[in-house]
Short mmCIF file of C-alpha atoms in Angstrom, two decimals:
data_model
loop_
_atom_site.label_atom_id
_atom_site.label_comp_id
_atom_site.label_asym_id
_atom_site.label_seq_id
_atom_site.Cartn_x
_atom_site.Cartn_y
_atom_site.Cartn_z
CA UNK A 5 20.63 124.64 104.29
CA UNK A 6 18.02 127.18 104.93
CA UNK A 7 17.56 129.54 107.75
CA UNK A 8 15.95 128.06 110.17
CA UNK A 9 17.05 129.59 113.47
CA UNK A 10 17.48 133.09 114.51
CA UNK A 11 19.70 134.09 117.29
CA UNK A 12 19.26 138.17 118.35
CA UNK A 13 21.94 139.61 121.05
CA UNK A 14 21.08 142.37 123.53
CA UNK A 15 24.73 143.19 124.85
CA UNK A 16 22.60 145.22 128.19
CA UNK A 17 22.67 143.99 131.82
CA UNK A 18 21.93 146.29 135.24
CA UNK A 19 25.12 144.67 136.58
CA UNK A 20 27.59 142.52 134.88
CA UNK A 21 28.19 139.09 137.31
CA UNK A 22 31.39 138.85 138.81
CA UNK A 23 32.26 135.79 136.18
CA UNK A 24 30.11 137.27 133.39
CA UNK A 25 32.98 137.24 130.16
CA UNK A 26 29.87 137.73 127.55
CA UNK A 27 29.70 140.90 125.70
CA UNK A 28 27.59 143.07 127.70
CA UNK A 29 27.53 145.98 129.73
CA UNK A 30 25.92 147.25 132.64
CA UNK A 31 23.71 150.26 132.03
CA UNK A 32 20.77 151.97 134.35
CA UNK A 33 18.25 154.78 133.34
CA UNK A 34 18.71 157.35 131.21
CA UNK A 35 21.75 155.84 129.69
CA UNK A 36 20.59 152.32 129.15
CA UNK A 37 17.30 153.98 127.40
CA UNK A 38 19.25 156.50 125.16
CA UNK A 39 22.18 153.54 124.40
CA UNK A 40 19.34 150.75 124.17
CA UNK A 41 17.47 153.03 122.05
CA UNK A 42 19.79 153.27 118.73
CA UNK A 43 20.78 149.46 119.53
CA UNK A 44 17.55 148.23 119.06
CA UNK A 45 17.04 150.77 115.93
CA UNK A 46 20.03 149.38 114.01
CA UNK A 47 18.28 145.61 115.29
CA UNK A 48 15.15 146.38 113.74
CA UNK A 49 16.74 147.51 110.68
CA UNK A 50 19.22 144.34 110.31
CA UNK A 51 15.78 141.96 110.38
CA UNK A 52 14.01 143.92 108.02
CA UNK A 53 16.94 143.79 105.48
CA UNK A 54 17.00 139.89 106.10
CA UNK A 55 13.10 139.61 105.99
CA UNK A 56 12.90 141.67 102.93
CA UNK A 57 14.89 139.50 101.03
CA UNK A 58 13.35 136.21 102.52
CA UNK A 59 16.11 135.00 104.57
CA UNK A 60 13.69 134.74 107.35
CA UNK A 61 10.81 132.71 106.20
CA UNK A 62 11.62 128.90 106.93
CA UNK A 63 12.64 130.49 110.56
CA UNK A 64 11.34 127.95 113.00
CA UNK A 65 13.30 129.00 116.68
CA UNK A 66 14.41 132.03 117.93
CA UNK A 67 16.44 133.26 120.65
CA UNK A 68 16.89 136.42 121.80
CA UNK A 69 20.23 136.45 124.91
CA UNK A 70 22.45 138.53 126.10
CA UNK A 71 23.58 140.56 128.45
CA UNK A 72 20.12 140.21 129.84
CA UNK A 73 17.41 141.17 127.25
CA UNK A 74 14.76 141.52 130.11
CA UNK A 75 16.25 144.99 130.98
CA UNK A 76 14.86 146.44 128.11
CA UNK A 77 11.28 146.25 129.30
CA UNK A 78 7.99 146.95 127.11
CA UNK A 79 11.11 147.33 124.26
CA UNK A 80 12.07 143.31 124.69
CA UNK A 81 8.24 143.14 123.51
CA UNK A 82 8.26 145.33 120.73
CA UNK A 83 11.28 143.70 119.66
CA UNK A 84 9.51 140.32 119.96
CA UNK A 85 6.82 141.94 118.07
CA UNK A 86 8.98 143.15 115.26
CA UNK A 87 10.80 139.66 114.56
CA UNK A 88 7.13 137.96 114.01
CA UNK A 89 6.23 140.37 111.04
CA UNK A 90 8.66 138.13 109.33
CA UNK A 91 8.55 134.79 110.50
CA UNK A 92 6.71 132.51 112.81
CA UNK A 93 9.10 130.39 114.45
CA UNK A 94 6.99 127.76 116.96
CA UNK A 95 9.79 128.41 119.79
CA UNK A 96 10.74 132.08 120.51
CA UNK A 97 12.58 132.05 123.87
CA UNK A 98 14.00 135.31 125.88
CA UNK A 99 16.26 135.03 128.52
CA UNK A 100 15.19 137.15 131.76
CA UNK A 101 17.18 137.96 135.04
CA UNK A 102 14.76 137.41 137.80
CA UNK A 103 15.23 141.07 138.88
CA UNK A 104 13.78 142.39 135.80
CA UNK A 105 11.48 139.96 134.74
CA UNK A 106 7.80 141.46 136.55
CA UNK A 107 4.24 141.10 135.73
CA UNK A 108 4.10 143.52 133.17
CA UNK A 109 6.63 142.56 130.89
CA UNK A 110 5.00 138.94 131.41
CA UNK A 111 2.05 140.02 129.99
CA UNK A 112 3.59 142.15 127.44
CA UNK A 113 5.92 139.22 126.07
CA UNK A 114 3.27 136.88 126.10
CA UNK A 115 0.99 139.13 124.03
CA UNK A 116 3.67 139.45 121.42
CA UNK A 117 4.35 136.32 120.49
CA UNK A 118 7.57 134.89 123.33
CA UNK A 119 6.70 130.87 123.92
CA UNK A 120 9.50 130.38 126.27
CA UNK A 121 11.87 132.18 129.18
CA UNK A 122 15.09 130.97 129.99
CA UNK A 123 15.44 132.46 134.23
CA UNK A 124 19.29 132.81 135.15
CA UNK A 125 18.64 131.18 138.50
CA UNK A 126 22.08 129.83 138.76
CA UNK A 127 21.67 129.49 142.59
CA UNK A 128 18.89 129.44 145.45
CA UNK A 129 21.02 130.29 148.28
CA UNK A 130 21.06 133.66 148.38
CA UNK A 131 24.72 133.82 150.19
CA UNK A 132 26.07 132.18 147.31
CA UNK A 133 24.30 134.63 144.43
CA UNK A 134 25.63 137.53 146.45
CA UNK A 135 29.22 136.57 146.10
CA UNK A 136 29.02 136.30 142.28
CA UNK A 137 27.00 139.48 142.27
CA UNK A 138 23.84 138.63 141.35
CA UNK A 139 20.98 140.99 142.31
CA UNK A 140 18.19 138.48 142.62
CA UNK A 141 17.65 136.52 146.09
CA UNK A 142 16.31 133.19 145.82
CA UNK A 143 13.01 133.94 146.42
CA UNK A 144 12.83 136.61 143.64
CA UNK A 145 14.25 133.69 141.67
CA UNK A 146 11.15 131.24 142.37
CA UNK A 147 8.67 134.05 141.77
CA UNK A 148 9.96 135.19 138.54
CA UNK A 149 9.81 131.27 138.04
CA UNK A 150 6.15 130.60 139.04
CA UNK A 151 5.12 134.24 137.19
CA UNK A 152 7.02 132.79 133.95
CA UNK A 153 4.58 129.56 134.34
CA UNK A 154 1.33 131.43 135.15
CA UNK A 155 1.71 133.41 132.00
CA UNK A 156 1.52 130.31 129.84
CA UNK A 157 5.48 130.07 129.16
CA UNK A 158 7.67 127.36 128.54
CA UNK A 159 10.47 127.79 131.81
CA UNK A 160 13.64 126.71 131.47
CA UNK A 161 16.11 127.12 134.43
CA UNK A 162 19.85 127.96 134.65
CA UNK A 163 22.23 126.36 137.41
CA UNK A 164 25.75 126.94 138.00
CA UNK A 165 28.03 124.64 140.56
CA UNK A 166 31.27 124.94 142.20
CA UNK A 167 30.39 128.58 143.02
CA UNK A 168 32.58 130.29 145.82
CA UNK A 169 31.22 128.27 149.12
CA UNK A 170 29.01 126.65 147.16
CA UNK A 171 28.48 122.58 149.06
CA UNK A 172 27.38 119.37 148.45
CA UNK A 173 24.41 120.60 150.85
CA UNK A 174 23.86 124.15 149.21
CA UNK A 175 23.94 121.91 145.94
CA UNK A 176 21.28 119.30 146.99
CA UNK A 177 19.44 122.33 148.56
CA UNK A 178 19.44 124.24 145.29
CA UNK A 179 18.53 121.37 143.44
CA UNK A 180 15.68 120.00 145.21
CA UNK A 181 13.90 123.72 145.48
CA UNK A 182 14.25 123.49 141.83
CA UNK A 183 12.77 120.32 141.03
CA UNK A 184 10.20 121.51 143.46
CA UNK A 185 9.33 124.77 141.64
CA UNK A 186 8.82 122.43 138.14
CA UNK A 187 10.32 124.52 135.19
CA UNK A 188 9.90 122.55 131.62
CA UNK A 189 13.88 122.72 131.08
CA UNK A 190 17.17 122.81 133.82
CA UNK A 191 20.56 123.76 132.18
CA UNK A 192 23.53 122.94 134.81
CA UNK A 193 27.03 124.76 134.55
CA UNK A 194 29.80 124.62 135.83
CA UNK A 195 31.39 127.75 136.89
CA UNK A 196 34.86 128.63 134.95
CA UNK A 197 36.97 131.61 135.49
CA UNK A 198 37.52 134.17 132.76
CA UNK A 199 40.46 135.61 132.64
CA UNK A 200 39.82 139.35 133.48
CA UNK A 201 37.02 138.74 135.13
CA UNK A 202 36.60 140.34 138.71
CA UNK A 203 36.00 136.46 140.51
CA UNK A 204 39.18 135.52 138.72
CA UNK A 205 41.42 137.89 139.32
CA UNK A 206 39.75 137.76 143.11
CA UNK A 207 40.83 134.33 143.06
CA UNK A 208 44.31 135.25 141.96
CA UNK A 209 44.70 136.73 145.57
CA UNK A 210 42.59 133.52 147.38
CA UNK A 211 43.00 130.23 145.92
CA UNK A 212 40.23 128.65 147.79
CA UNK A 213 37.72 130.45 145.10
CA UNK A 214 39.50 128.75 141.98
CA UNK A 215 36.63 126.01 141.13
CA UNK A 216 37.37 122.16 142.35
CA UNK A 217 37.00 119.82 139.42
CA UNK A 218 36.34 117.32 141.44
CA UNK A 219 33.71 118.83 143.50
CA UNK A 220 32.28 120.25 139.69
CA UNK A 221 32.07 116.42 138.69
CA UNK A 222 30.50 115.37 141.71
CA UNK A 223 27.85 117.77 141.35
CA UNK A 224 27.35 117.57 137.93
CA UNK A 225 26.73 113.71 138.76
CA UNK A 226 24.17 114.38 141.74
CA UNK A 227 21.97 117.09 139.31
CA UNK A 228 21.85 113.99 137.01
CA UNK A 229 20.86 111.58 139.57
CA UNK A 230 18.41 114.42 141.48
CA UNK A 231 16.84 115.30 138.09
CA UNK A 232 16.46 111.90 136.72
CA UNK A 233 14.52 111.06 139.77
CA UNK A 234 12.38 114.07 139.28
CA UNK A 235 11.84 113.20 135.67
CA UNK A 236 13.93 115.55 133.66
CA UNK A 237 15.63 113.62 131.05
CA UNK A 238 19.28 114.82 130.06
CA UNK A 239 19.54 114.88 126.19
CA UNK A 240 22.93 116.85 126.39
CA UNK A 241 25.85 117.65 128.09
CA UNK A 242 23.93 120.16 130.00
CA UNK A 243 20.74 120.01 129.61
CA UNK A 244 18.10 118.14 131.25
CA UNK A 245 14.08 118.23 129.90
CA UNK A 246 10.62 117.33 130.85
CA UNK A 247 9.13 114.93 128.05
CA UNK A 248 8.46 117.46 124.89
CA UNK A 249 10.27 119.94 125.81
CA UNK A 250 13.98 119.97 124.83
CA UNK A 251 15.16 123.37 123.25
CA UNK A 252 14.69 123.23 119.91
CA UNK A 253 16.69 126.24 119.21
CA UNK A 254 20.00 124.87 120.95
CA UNK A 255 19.20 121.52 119.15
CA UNK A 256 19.15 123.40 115.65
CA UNK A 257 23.20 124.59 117.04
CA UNK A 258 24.14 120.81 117.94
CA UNK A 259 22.54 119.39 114.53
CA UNK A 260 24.26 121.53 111.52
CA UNK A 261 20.97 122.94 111.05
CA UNK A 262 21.64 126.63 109.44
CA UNK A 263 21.31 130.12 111.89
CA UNK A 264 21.73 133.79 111.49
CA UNK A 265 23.17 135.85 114.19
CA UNK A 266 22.29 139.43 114.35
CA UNK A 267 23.85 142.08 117.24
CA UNK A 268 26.94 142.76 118.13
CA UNK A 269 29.02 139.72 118.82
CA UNK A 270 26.39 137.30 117.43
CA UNK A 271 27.45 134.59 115.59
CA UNK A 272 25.53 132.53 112.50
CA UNK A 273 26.41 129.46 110.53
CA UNK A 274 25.39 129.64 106.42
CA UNK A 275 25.69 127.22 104.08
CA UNK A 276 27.71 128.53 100.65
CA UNK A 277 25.00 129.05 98.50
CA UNK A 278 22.38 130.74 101.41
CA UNK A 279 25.65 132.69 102.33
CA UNK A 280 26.40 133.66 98.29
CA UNK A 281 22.98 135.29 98.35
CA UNK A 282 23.35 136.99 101.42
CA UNK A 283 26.52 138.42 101.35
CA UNK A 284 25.70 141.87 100.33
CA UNK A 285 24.34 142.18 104.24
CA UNK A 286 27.97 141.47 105.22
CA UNK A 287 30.13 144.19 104.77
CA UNK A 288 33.26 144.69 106.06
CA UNK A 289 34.36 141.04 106.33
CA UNK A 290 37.45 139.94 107.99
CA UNK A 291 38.80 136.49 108.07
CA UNK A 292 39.32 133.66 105.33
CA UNK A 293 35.78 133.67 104.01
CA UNK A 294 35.77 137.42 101.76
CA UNK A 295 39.15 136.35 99.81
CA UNK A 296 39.05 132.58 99.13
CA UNK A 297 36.31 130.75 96.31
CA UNK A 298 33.29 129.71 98.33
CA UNK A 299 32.01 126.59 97.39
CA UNK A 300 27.84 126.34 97.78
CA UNK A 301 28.34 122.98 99.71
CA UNK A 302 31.17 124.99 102.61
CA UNK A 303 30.00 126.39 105.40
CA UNK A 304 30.57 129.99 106.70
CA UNK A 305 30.38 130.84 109.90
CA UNK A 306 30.08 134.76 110.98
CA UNK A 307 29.97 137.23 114.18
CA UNK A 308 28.96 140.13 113.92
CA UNK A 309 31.86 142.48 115.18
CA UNK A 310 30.19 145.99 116.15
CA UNK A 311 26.61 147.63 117.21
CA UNK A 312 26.41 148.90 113.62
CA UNK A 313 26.61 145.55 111.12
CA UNK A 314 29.71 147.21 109.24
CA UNK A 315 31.84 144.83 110.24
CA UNK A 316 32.15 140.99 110.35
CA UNK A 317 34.41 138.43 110.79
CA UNK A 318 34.03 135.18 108.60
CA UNK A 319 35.20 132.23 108.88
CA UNK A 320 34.85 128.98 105.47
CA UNK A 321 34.55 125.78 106.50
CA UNK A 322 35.23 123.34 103.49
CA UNK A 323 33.01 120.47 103.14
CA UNK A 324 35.14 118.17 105.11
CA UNK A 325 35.36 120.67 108.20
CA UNK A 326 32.03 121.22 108.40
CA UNK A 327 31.22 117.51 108.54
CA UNK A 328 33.92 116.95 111.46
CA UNK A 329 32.07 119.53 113.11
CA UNK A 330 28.99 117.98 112.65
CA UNK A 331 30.40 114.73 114.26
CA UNK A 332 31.54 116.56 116.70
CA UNK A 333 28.86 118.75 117.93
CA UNK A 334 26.30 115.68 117.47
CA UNK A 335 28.34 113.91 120.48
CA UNK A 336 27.01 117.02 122.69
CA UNK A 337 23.12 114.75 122.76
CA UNK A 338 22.25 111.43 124.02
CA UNK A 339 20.94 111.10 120.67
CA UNK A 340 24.36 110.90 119.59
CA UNK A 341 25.16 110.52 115.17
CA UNK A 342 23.19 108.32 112.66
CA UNK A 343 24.54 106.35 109.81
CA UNK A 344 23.47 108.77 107.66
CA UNK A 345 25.65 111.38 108.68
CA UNK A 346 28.13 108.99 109.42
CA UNK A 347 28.00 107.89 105.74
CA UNK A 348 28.49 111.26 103.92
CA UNK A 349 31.29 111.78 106.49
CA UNK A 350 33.11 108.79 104.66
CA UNK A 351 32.02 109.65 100.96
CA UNK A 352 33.93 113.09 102.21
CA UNK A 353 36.75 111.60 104.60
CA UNK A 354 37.29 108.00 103.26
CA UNK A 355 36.21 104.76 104.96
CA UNK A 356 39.45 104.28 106.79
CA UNK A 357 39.52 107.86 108.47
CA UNK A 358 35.84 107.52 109.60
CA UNK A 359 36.29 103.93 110.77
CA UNK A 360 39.81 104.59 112.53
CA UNK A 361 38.05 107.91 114.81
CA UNK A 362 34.72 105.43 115.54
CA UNK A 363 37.03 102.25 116.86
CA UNK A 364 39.56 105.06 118.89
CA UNK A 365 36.23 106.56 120.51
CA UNK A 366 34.54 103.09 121.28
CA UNK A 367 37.77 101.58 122.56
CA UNK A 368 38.50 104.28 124.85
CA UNK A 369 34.62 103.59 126.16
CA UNK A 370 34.15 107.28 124.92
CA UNK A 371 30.60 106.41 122.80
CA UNK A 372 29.21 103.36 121.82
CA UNK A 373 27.01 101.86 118.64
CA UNK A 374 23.57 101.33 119.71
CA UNK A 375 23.12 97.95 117.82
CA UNK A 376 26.78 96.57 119.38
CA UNK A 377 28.43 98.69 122.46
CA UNK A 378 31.81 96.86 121.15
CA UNK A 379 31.83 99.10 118.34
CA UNK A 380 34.57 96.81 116.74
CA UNK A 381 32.86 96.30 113.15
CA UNK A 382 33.14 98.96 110.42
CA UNK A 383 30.32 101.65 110.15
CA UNK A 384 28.82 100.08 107.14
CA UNK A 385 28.55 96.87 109.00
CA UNK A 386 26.10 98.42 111.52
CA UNK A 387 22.10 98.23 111.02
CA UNK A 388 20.64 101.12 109.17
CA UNK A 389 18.69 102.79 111.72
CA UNK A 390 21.76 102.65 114.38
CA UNK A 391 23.20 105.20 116.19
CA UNK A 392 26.72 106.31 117.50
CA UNK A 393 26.21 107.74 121.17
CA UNK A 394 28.39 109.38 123.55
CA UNK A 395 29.08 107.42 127.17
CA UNK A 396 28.82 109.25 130.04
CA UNK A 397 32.53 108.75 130.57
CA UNK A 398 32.55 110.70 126.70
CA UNK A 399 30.80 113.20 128.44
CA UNK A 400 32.94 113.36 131.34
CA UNK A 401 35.83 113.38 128.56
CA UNK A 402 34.09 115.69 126.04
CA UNK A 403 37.64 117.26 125.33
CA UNK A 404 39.09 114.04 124.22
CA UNK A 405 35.72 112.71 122.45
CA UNK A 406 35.62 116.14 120.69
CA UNK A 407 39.02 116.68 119.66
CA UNK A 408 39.36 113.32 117.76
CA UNK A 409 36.05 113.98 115.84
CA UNK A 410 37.54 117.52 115.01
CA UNK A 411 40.55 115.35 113.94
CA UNK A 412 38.67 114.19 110.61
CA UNK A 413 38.87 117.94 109.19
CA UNK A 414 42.50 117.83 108.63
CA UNK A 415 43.58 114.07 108.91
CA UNK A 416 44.89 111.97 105.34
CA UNK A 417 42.28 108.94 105.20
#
């Protein structure tokens, strides 16, 4: 399992969201320069110690998120420039607010090497942005949009739904302006309360801004049915694509494919062996992973715990973990689990334990084979090139789909 996606985390915003629980904080002028400044420094200095010893080179996505990374300006650029001395990955996305996303850095990002922006849009009513305190109005949104396009980039789009007076209306509204406006990729969310957030503990004191599941369902149906009909195809949970152009990076997360995280609070997943080699740049390693035997086939998983890299925690996953999560994470796409995953998850697990989670999951209509929807025969029984796929009731039940994939790590076959 080599390297082969890069994720890079800018922890800066103007103005954290009133639901925003990421790691970030809100910094203007001076201060965001001078704190931005020896951030991106210690950045620099964490992908030249990982390009120097060729960690980097089979790097084929990256993604730099935050925060919002398109506060830093003509630095987001330099930092784009900086990660392409040592690898040429053929999808490099940034994520932009639409606020601080102008002309210049367009041309500047585009110049060094960015493929694709990823707009937090989350809303075009401009009512609704302002009472999740966001600074863009909806018509900043679909100019940062149409800039984002003109400059050659791949577009992808962020939606949120059950927002405080957000309606089926406002929703259909937002939805259609969307399609309208064309971006390559539309990610639809819906909105959860943090605890400690300002929107939940305003919500503590008025009820009527606590989300409605059912109005959350209903929307996430009518973004599928809107979106469908505008020719966005959904190939997970979330996400919805024009033909050719899925993310590959979040595809690389939903696959088992291996990723470094670098920044403070960024999280990668190593195989043992690339993780063996590597562990030098992981100092200060809490967790499971620094005092038990790590295999080459486990899996580590690590987040990066301050701005300076001195500290980490790490987390093994033994071979049998790492496959549930596999399972698991694969139900995420329409493109669902082969047999060949499938297959080393029973040379691991055991026939029986494999079969018993694939009947539970078809019975309860929660995925389906794509050679026989009954899913009754045993996975060995099923032609080679079939597939196990999640239902849209799965979907709608991910918790119950996921859990009894995640079942397999600790379950007697």
């Amino acid at each position: 399992m080599t390297v082969r996606a890069l994720y890079v985390h800018v922890p800066f915003c103007h103005a954290k969201c009133a639901y925003c629980d990421f790691d970030s904080c809100g910094l203007t002028g001076e201060r965001l320069a001078r704190v931005a400044g020896a951030y991106l420094a210690q950045l620099e200095s964490r992908i030249d110690a990982f390009g120097a010893c060729g960690a980097l080179e089979d790097v084929e996505t990256v993604y730099i998120g935050g925060g919002t990374p398109s506060v830093l300006g003509e630095s987001l650029a330099t930092l784009v420039a900086h990660i392409r001395r040592w690898c040429a990955p053929s999808e490099l996305t940034c994520e932009a607010n639409p606020e601080s996303f102008g002309e210049a850095l367009a041309q500047r990002l585009a110049a060094a090497g960015a493929t694709r922006i990823s707009l937090g849009v989350q809303s075009l009513d401009d009512d609704e942005l302002g009472r999740i305190g966001r600074l863009h109005s909806a018509r900043g949104a679909l100019a940062a949009l149409e800039r984002a396009r003109r400059h050659g980039f791949t577009v992808s789009c962020d939606l949120m739904c059950g927002l405080p007076g957000q309606t089926g209306a406002s929703w259909r509204a937002t939805l259609a302006r969307t399609v309208e406006a064309r971006p390559d990729h539309v990610s639809v969310y819906p909105l959860t309360l943090e605890e400690g957030t300002p929107l939940a503990r305003r919500a503590e004191r008025d009820p009527r801004l606590v989300p409605d599941e059912d109005f959350q369902a209903s929307c996430m149906e009518t973004a599928a049915s809107v979106l469908a009909g505008a020719g966005y195809a959904r190939y997970e949970v979330a996400s919805y694509a024009l033909p050719g152009r899925r993310c590959r990076h979040n595809c690389m997360y939903w696959t088992g494919a291996g990723y470094l995280g670098i920044g403070r609070s960024a999280a990668g997943m190593l195989d043992g062996a690339t993780y063996l080699r590597l562990r030098r740049l992981f100092p200060g390693g809490e967790g499971d992973a620094p005092t038990r035997s790590v295999d080459p086939r486990d899996r580590v998983r690590l987040v990066q715990l301050d701005d300076a890299a001195a500290r980490f925690d790490i987390e093994l996953l033994h071979e049998r973990e790492a496959l549930a999560e596999d399972l698991m994470l694969g139900m995420r796409m329409t493109d669902g689990v082969d047999r060949a995953l499938i297959a080393r998850a029973a040379a691991c697990m055991g026939d029986g334990a494999v079969d018993g989670a694939l009947r539970d999951v078809c019975a309860a209509g929660l995925a389906a084979w794509t050679d026989a929807p009954d899913g009754a025969a045993a996975w060995r029984e099923h032609a080679p090139g079939a597939r196990l796929v999640p239902t849209e009731r799965g979907w709608l039940l991910g918790n119950e789909l996921y859990a009894r994939f995640w079942d397999l790590a600790t379950e007697v076959s």
